mmCIF file of C-alpha atoms and ligand atoms in Angstrom:
data_model
loop_
_atom_site.group_PDB
_atom_site.id
_atom_site.type_symbol
_atom_site.label_atom_id
_atom_site.label_comp_id
_atom_site.label_asym_id
_atom_site.label_seq_id
_atom_site.Cartn_x
_atom_site.Cartn_y
_atom_site.Cartn_z
ATOM 1 C CA MET A 1 -8.832 41.511 20.275
ATOM 2 C CA ALA A 2 -5.402 40.760 21.693
ATOM 3 C CA ARG A 3 -4.844 42.200 25.147
ATOM 4 C CA VAL A 4 -2.183 44.915 25.325
ATOM 5 C CA ALA A 5 0.402 44.355 28.054
ATOM 6 C CA LEU A 6 3.005 46.734 29.445
ATOM 7 C CA VAL A 7 6.026 45.185 31.176
ATOM 8 C CA THR A 8 8.455 47.581 32.840
ATOM 9 C CA GLY A 9 12.051 46.437 32.800
ATOM 10 C CA GLY A 10 10.736 44.034 30.203
ATOM 11 C CA SER A 11 13.773 43.530 27.994
ATOM 12 C CA ARG A 12 16.126 41.800 30.451
ATOM 13 C CA GLY A 13 16.073 39.272 33.277
ATOM 14 C CA ILE A 14 12.729 38.254 34.745
ATOM 15 C CA GLY A 15 10.981 41.010 32.749
ATOM 16 C CA ALA A 16 12.174 39.584 29.425
ATOM 17 C CA ALA A 17 10.779 36.169 30.301
ATOM 18 C CA ILE A 18 7.471 37.796 31.304
ATOM 19 C CA SER A 19 7.271 39.761 28.045
ATOM 20 C CA GLN A 20 7.827 36.576 26.067
ATOM 21 C CA ALA A 21 5.328 34.531 28.080
ATOM 22 C CA LEU A 22 2.625 37.169 27.576
ATOM 23 C CA LYS A 23 3.361 37.318 23.866
ATOM 24 C CA ALA A 24 3.072 33.517 23.712
ATOM 25 C CA GLN A 25 -0.304 33.877 25.468
ATOM 26 C CA GLY A 26 -1.520 36.105 22.604
ATOM 27 C CA CYS A 27 -0.895 39.565 24.092
ATOM 28 C CA THR A 28 0.549 42.531 22.248
ATOM 29 C CA VAL A 29 3.469 43.443 24.504
ATOM 30 C CA ALA A 30 5.315 46.699 25.134
ATOM 31 C CA ALA A 31 8.517 46.201 27.119
ATOM 32 C CA THR A 32 10.146 49.212 28.749
ATOM 33 C CA TYR A 33 13.772 49.698 29.657
ATOM 34 C CA ALA A 34 15.682 52.497 31.349
ATOM 35 C CA GLY A 35 19.119 52.577 29.809
ATOM 36 C CA ASN A 36 20.551 49.531 28.057
ATOM 37 C CA ASP A 37 19.858 50.319 24.367
ATOM 38 C CA ASP A 38 21.909 47.380 23.071
ATOM 39 C CA ALA A 39 20.073 44.810 25.184
ATOM 40 C CA ALA A 40 16.719 46.303 24.149
ATOM 41 C CA ALA A 41 17.567 46.266 20.439
ATOM 42 C CA LYS A 42 18.774 42.669 20.687
ATOM 43 C CA PHE A 43 15.618 41.691 22.572
ATOM 44 C CA THR A 44 13.366 43.265 19.934
ATOM 45 C CA SER A 45 15.216 41.659 17.045
ATOM 46 C CA GLU A 46 15.085 38.231 18.718
ATOM 47 C CA THR A 47 11.473 38.343 19.906
ATOM 48 C CA GLY A 48 9.635 40.905 17.769
ATOM 49 C CA ILE A 49 8.501 42.621 21.000
ATOM 50 C CA LYS A 50 8.562 46.424 20.855
ATOM 51 C CA THR A 51 10.671 48.219 23.445
ATOM 52 C CA TYR A 52 10.180 51.728 24.820
ATOM 53 C CA LYS A 53 12.750 53.731 26.778
ATOM 54 C CA TRP A 54 11.826 55.666 29.873
ATOM 55 C CA ASN A 55 12.800 55.845 33.519
ATOM 56 C CA ALA A 56 10.088 54.325 35.736
ATOM 57 C CA ALA A 57 11.258 56.596 38.566
ATOM 58 C CA ASP A 58 10.101 59.658 36.594
ATOM 59 C CA TYR A 59 6.312 60.248 36.674
ATOM 60 C CA GLU A 60 6.117 62.606 33.697
ATOM 61 C CA ALA A 61 8.313 60.310 31.580
ATOM 62 C CA SER A 62 6.134 57.332 32.531
ATOM 63 C CA LYS A 63 2.959 59.214 31.665
ATOM 64 C CA ALA A 64 4.324 60.328 28.285
ATOM 65 C CA GLY A 65 5.723 56.864 27.534
ATOM 66 C CA ILE A 66 2.433 55.183 28.385
ATOM 67 C CA ALA A 67 0.543 57.651 26.157
ATOM 68 C CA LYS A 68 2.903 56.712 23.307
ATOM 69 C CA VAL A 69 2.397 52.978 23.860
ATOM 70 C CA GLU A 70 -1.380 53.428 23.903
ATOM 71 C CA ALA A 71 -1.290 55.534 20.716
ATOM 72 C CA GLU A 72 0.748 52.827 18.950
ATOM 73 C CA LEU A 73 -0.701 49.609 20.376
ATOM 74 C CA GLY A 74 -4.075 50.524 21.891
ATOM 75 C CA PRO A 75 -5.337 50.834 25.482
ATOM 76 C CA ILE A 76 -3.257 48.945 28.036
ATOM 77 C CA ASP A 77 -5.157 46.055 29.648
ATOM 78 C CA ILE A 78 -2.308 44.453 31.575
ATOM 79 C CA VAL A 79 0.460 46.104 33.582
ATOM 80 C CA VAL A 80 3.397 44.203 34.999
ATOM 81 C CA ALA A 81 5.406 46.507 37.255
ATOM 82 C CA ASN A 82 8.672 44.650 37.210
ATOM 83 C CA ALA A 83 11.430 47.275 36.919
ATOM 84 C CA GLY A 84 13.698 47.205 39.931
ATOM 85 C CA ILE A 85 17.229 47.881 41.111
ATOM 86 C CA THR A 86 19.427 46.976 44.057
ATOM 87 C CA ARG A 87 21.886 49.147 45.957
ATOM 88 C CA ASP A 88 22.867 46.670 48.653
ATOM 89 C CA ALA A 89 24.814 47.747 51.734
ATOM 90 C CA PRO A 90 24.603 47.026 55.435
ATOM 91 C CA PHE A 91 22.480 49.747 57.027
ATOM 92 C CA HIS A 92 25.376 51.466 58.785
ATOM 93 C CA LYS A 93 27.045 51.939 55.385
ATOM 94 C CA MET A 94 23.888 52.701 53.375
ATOM 95 C CA THR A 95 23.843 56.257 52.039
ATOM 96 C CA PRO A 96 20.737 58.436 51.685
ATOM 97 C CA GLU A 97 21.341 58.251 47.909
ATOM 98 C CA GLN A 98 21.235 54.428 47.975
ATOM 99 C CA TRP A 99 17.995 54.598 49.948
ATOM 100 C CA LYS A 100 16.422 57.165 47.617
ATOM 101 C CA GLU A 101 17.437 55.534 44.333
ATOM 102 C CA VAL A 102 15.860 52.241 45.333
ATOM 103 C CA ILE A 103 12.683 53.838 46.718
ATOM 104 C CA ASP A 104 12.312 56.015 43.600
ATOM 105 C CA THR A 105 12.661 53.132 41.148
ATOM 106 C CA ASN A 106 11.162 50.171 42.978
ATOM 107 C CA LEU A 107 8.272 51.775 44.853
ATOM 108 C CA THR A 108 7.520 55.190 43.359
ATOM 109 C CA GLY A 109 8.150 53.522 39.982
ATOM 110 C CA VAL A 110 5.251 51.176 40.681
ATOM 111 C CA PHE A 111 2.990 54.174 41.361
ATOM 112 C CA ASN A 112 4.271 55.911 38.227
ATOM 113 C CA THR A 113 3.541 52.845 36.099
ATOM 114 C CA ILE A 114 0.063 52.053 37.365
ATOM 115 C CA HIS A 115 -1.359 55.532 38.038
ATOM 116 C CA PRO A 116 -1.513 56.695 34.374
ATOM 117 C CA VAL A 117 -3.298 53.512 33.195
ATOM 118 C CA TRP A 118 -5.732 53.267 36.106
ATOM 119 C CA PRO A 119 -8.436 55.694 34.840
ATOM 120 C CA GLY A 120 -8.629 53.879 31.470
ATOM 121 C CA MET A 121 -8.925 50.498 33.178
ATOM 122 C CA ARG A 122 -11.761 51.836 35.342
ATOM 123 C CA GLU A 123 -13.549 53.227 32.297
ATOM 124 C CA ARG A 124 -13.192 50.033 30.273
ATOM 125 C CA LYS A 125 -13.990 47.847 33.295
ATOM 126 C CA PHE A 126 -11.024 45.577 32.776
ATOM 127 C CA GLY A 127 -7.500 45.496 34.120
ATOM 128 C CA ARG A 128 -4.833 43.076 35.260
ATOM 129 C CA ILE A 129 -2.002 44.415 37.394
ATOM 130 C CA VAL A 130 0.911 42.366 38.660
ATOM 131 C CA VAL A 131 3.683 43.833 40.773
ATOM 132 C CA ILE A 132 6.919 41.903 41.020
ATOM 133 C CA SER A 133 7.821 41.989 44.691
ATOM 134 C CA SER A 134 10.430 39.678 46.267
ATOM 135 C CA ILE A 135 11.062 37.056 48.906
ATOM 136 C CA ASN A 136 13.103 39.792 50.558
ATOM 137 C CA GLY A 137 10.004 41.975 50.923
ATOM 138 C CA GLN A 138 8.468 39.072 52.843
ATOM 139 C CA LYS A 139 11.391 38.122 55.087
ATOM 140 C CA GLY A 140 13.801 41.103 54.968
ATOM 141 C CA GLN A 141 17.438 40.647 53.985
ATOM 142 C CA PHE A 142 20.782 41.584 55.492
ATOM 143 C CA GLY A 143 22.158 44.393 53.314
ATOM 144 C CA GLN A 144 18.786 45.309 51.787
ATOM 145 C CA VAL A 145 16.939 47.662 54.141
ATOM 146 C CA ASN A 146 16.100 49.849 51.138
ATOM 147 C CA TYR A 147 15.120 47.056 48.729
ATOM 148 C CA ALA A 148 13.156 45.053 51.314
ATOM 149 C CA ALA A 149 11.212 48.200 52.255
ATOM 150 C CA THR A 150 10.131 48.693 48.634
ATOM 151 C CA LYS A 151 9.238 45.073 48.088
ATOM 152 C CA ALA A 152 7.177 44.954 51.296
ATOM 153 C CA GLY A 153 5.577 48.209 50.112
ATOM 154 C CA ASP A 154 4.539 46.495 46.873
ATOM 155 C CA LEU A 155 2.391 44.093 48.878
ATOM 156 C CA GLY A 156 0.542 47.017 50.469
ATOM 157 C CA VAL A 157 0.069 48.556 47.036
ATOM 158 C CA VAL A 158 -1.575 45.489 45.513
ATOM 159 C CA LYS A 159 -3.765 44.732 48.539
ATOM 160 C CA SER A 160 -5.114 48.291 48.459
ATOM 161 C CA LEU A 161 -5.506 48.477 44.679
ATOM 162 C CA ALA A 162 -7.306 45.130 44.725
ATOM 163 C CA GLN A 163 -9.981 46.625 46.969
ATOM 164 C CA GLU A 164 -10.316 49.769 44.851
ATOM 165 C CA GLY A 165 -10.337 47.989 41.502
ATOM 166 C CA ALA A 166 -12.467 44.925 42.222
ATOM 167 C CA ARG A 167 -15.803 46.449 41.243
ATOM 168 C CA PHE A 168 -14.263 47.554 37.936
ATOM 169 C CA ASN A 169 -13.009 44.033 37.147
ATOM 170 C CA ILE A 170 -9.451 45.187 37.782
ATOM 171 C CA THR A 171 -7.232 42.781 39.704
ATOM 172 C CA ALA A 172 -3.931 43.581 41.400
ATOM 173 C CA ASN A 173 -1.665 40.798 42.586
ATOM 174 C CA ALA A 174 1.960 40.348 43.592
ATOM 175 C CA VAL A 175 4.532 37.748 42.682
ATOM 176 C CA CYS A 176 7.384 37.223 45.129
ATOM 177 C CA PRO A 177 10.313 35.614 43.355
ATOM 178 C CA GLY A 178 13.005 33.971 45.396
ATOM 179 C CA TYR A 179 16.569 34.051 44.112
ATOM 180 C CA ILE A 180 16.412 33.793 40.314
ATOM 181 C CA ALA A 181 19.336 33.322 37.916
ATOM 182 C CA THR A 182 19.516 36.884 36.590
ATOM 183 C CA GLU A 183 22.224 39.533 36.371
ATOM 184 C CA MET A 184 20.884 41.051 39.611
ATOM 185 C CA VAL A 185 21.552 37.904 41.606
ATOM 186 C CA MET A 186 24.802 37.203 39.743
ATOM 187 C CA ALA A 187 26.003 40.630 40.961
ATOM 188 C CA VAL A 188 25.937 39.346 44.564
ATOM 189 C CA PRO A 189 29.468 38.336 45.638
ATOM 190 C CA GLU A 190 30.046 34.672 44.721
ATOM 191 C CA LYS A 191 30.649 33.544 48.304
ATOM 192 C CA VAL A 192 27.435 35.176 49.474
ATOM 193 C CA ARG A 193 25.539 33.712 46.501
ATOM 194 C CA GLU A 194 26.786 30.212 47.265
ATOM 195 C CA SER A 195 25.627 30.555 50.847
ATOM 196 C CA ILE A 196 22.192 31.770 49.637
ATOM 197 C CA ILE A 197 21.833 28.760 47.321
ATOM 198 C CA GLY A 198 22.619 26.598 50.350
ATOM 199 C CA GLN A 199 19.483 28.010 52.006
ATOM 200 C CA ILE A 200 17.187 27.068 49.085
ATOM 201 C CA PRO A 201 15.685 23.605 49.593
ATOM 202 C CA ALA A 202 15.388 23.220 45.809
ATOM 203 C CA GLY A 203 19.196 23.417 45.749
ATOM 204 C CA ARG A 204 19.269 25.838 42.846
ATOM 205 C CA LEU A 205 18.369 29.336 41.707
ATOM 206 C CA GLY A 206 15.029 29.775 39.993
ATOM 207 C CA GLU A 207 14.678 30.454 36.271
ATOM 208 C CA PRO A 208 13.064 33.667 34.939
ATOM 209 C CA GLU A 209 10.498 31.521 33.100
ATOM 210 C CA GLU A 210 9.327 30.127 36.441
ATOM 211 C CA ILE A 211 8.307 33.649 37.470
ATOM 212 C CA ALA A 212 6.793 34.425 34.069
ATOM 213 C CA ARG A 213 4.551 31.377 34.538
ATOM 214 C CA CYS A 214 3.018 32.963 37.662
ATOM 215 C CA VAL A 215 2.410 36.249 35.852
ATOM 216 C CA ALA A 216 0.812 34.587 32.829
ATOM 217 C CA PHE A 217 -1.578 32.811 35.202
ATOM 218 C CA LEU A 218 -2.559 36.001 37.044
ATOM 219 C CA VAL A 219 -3.214 38.165 33.982
ATOM 220 C CA ALA A 220 -5.521 35.755 32.167
ATOM 221 C CA ASP A 221 -9.082 36.926 31.504
ATOM 222 C CA GLU A 222 -10.251 33.921 33.553
ATOM 223 C CA ALA A 223 -8.303 35.039 36.661
ATOM 224 C CA GLY A 224 -10.779 37.767 37.646
ATOM 225 C CA PHE A 225 -11.485 36.450 41.160
ATOM 226 C CA ILE A 226 -7.794 36.208 42.108
ATOM 227 C CA ASN A 227 -7.311 39.648 43.557
ATOM 228 C CA GLY A 228 -4.973 41.030 46.200
ATOM 229 C CA SER A 229 -3.036 37.791 46.452
ATOM 230 C CA THR A 230 0.645 37.001 46.540
ATOM 231 C CA ILE A 231 2.232 34.077 44.722
ATOM 232 C CA SER A 232 5.609 33.033 46.089
ATOM 233 C CA ALA A 233 8.004 31.181 43.802
ATOM 234 C CA ASN A 234 11.151 30.576 45.798
ATOM 235 C CA GLY A 235 12.118 26.899 45.750
ATOM 236 C CA ALA A 236 10.676 26.442 49.282
ATOM 237 C CA GLN A 237 13.137 28.946 50.794
ATOM 238 C CA PHE A 238 10.497 30.869 52.741
ATOM 239 C CA PHE A 239 6.814 30.468 53.623
ATOM 240 C CA VAL A 240 4.567 33.328 54.676
HETATM 241 N N1 CAA B 1 23.908 37.651 57.797
HETATM 242 C C1 CAA B 1 24.673 37.979 58.858
HETATM 243 N N2 CAA B 1 25.841 38.614 58.749
HETATM 244 C C2 CAA B 1 26.284 38.933 57.518
HETATM 245 C C3 CAA B 1 25.537 38.627 56.376
HETATM 246 C C4 CAA B 1 24.308 37.950 56.542
HETATM 247 N N3 CAA B 1 23.526 37.604 55.513
HETATM 248 N N4 CAA B 1 26.192 39.082 55.276
HETATM 249 C C5 CAA B 1 27.337 39.657 55.736
HETATM 250 N N5 CAA B 1 27.380 39.554 57.091
HETATM 251 C C6 CAA B 1 28.408 40.064 57.988
HETATM 252 C C7 CAA B 1 29.807 39.850 57.424
HETATM 253 O O1 CAA B 1 30.237 38.540 57.679
HETATM 254 C C8 CAA B 1 30.590 40.892 58.160
HETATM 255 O O2 CAA B 1 30.876 40.436 59.459
HETATM 256 P P1 CAA B 1 32.327 40.707 60.100
HETATM 257 O O3 CAA B 1 32.518 42.199 60.061
HETATM 258 O O4 CAA B 1 32.193 40.153 61.486
HETATM 259 O O5 CAA B 1 33.264 39.952 59.233
HETATM 260 C C9 CAA B 1 29.594 42.033 58.355
HETATM 261 O O6 CAA B 1 28.305 41.445 58.118
HETATM 262 C C10 CAA B 1 29.753 43.172 57.357
HETATM 263 O O7 CAA B 1 30.076 42.642 56.128
HETATM 264 P P2 CAA B 1 30.922 43.448 55.084
HETATM 265 O O8 CAA B 1 31.754 44.521 55.715
HETATM 266 O O9 CAA B 1 31.572 42.457 54.213
HETATM 267 O O10 CAA B 1 29.797 44.231 54.331
HETATM 268 P P3 CAA B 1 29.856 44.856 52.910
HETATM 269 O O11 CAA B 1 29.932 46.315 53.031
HETATM 270 O O12 CAA B 1 30.873 44.182 52.056
HETATM 271 O O13 CAA B 1 28.398 44.480 52.358
HETATM 272 C C11 CAA B 1 26.709 43.033 51.508
HETATM 273 C C12 CAA B 1 27.965 43.182 52.358
HETATM 274 C C13 CAA B 1 26.702 44.018 50.338
HETATM 275 C C14 CAA B 1 25.448 43.283 52.308
HETATM 276 C C15 CAA B 1 26.805 41.620 51.018
HETATM 277 O O14 CAA B 1 26.746 40.765 52.133
HETATM 278 C C16 CAA B 1 25.713 41.240 50.066
HETATM 279 O O15 CAA B 1 25.732 41.586 48.902
HETATM 280 N N6 CAA B 1 24.768 40.456 50.566
HETATM 281 C C17 CAA B 1 23.704 39.933 49.727
HETATM 282 C C18 CAA B 1 22.485 40.738 49.879
HETATM 283 C C19 CAA B 1 21.441 40.083 49.042
HETATM 284 O O16 CAA B 1 20.974 38.981 49.311
HETATM 285 N N7 CAA B 1 21.036 40.759 47.982
HETATM 286 C C20 CAA B 1 20.059 40.201 47.107
HETATM 287 C C21 CAA B 1 20.373 40.639 45.722
HETATM 288 S S1 CAA B 1 19.345 39.795 44.544
HETATM 289 C C22 CAA B 1 17.845 40.483 44.752
HETATM 290 O O17 CAA B 1 17.662 41.424 45.451
HETATM 291 C C23 CAA B 1 16.727 39.852 43.991
HETATM 292 C C24 CAA B 1 15.697 39.356 44.909
HETATM 293 O O18 CAA B 1 14.628 39.946 44.969
HETATM 294 C C25 CAA B 1 15.899 38.111 45.675
#
């Protein structure tokens, strides 16, 4: 039986590449999105991957959405918590709203995505969880106190889940992308972006497919002993 995979934020950017890589690996994929109906419809028509709309920051919406996916596609075996946003500002200018929006989506959203599928994974004694963290959760980033806090939090989430899930054959791992050529990075002012690229020894931004490769590796049936780990894919910009 094909594994069923849920990818949040799975119709654009890194998430879209992950959805496609998992489909290519034989999974039945459900890709979620929060708002961009046009991008989701285009993604489905180009890839044949079903998309589902809900806000990862909303627990009840996540629970209902996940129930719908499971009714249509079967029990979820693989969760890739990828949905994330930025609200960059230096700390002295950061508003409580900018803090809260990022925490709600990037960190509470990870809880909301994993918590409803966890009991089923325990019962079936199989699960693969990957949380998309960031280089900036590892090293911090000027202008990203909120985002870096969530991405560092992701690492605590997977290390704890790994310990709780191991005896049920559930793994939880993190991928820390560096700067990848997506709309999120393209939204950084050009001058700042150029200076960031100057700090990447590879001399370029990463490609979404280079992150999808890490995820495909971690969610394989054969990857059961890789648990609680972090894969960095950042063009040699930062080492833990
Ligand atoms: N290090 C040190 N100083 C910096 C700096 C940096 N990285 N960036 C800006 N500054 C300085 C500025 O030069 C300026 O100094 P002066 O006042 O002496 O001129 C001061 O900080 C304040 O700058 P601004 O008033 O211009 O600040 P701003 O309100 O315009 O905000 C910013 C600036 C939004 C933080 C902008 O610098 C920015 O977008 N930085 C990029 C942040 C970033 O890397 N985001 C990643 C997005 S992609 C992503 O998140 C994906 C992922 O996982 C990697």
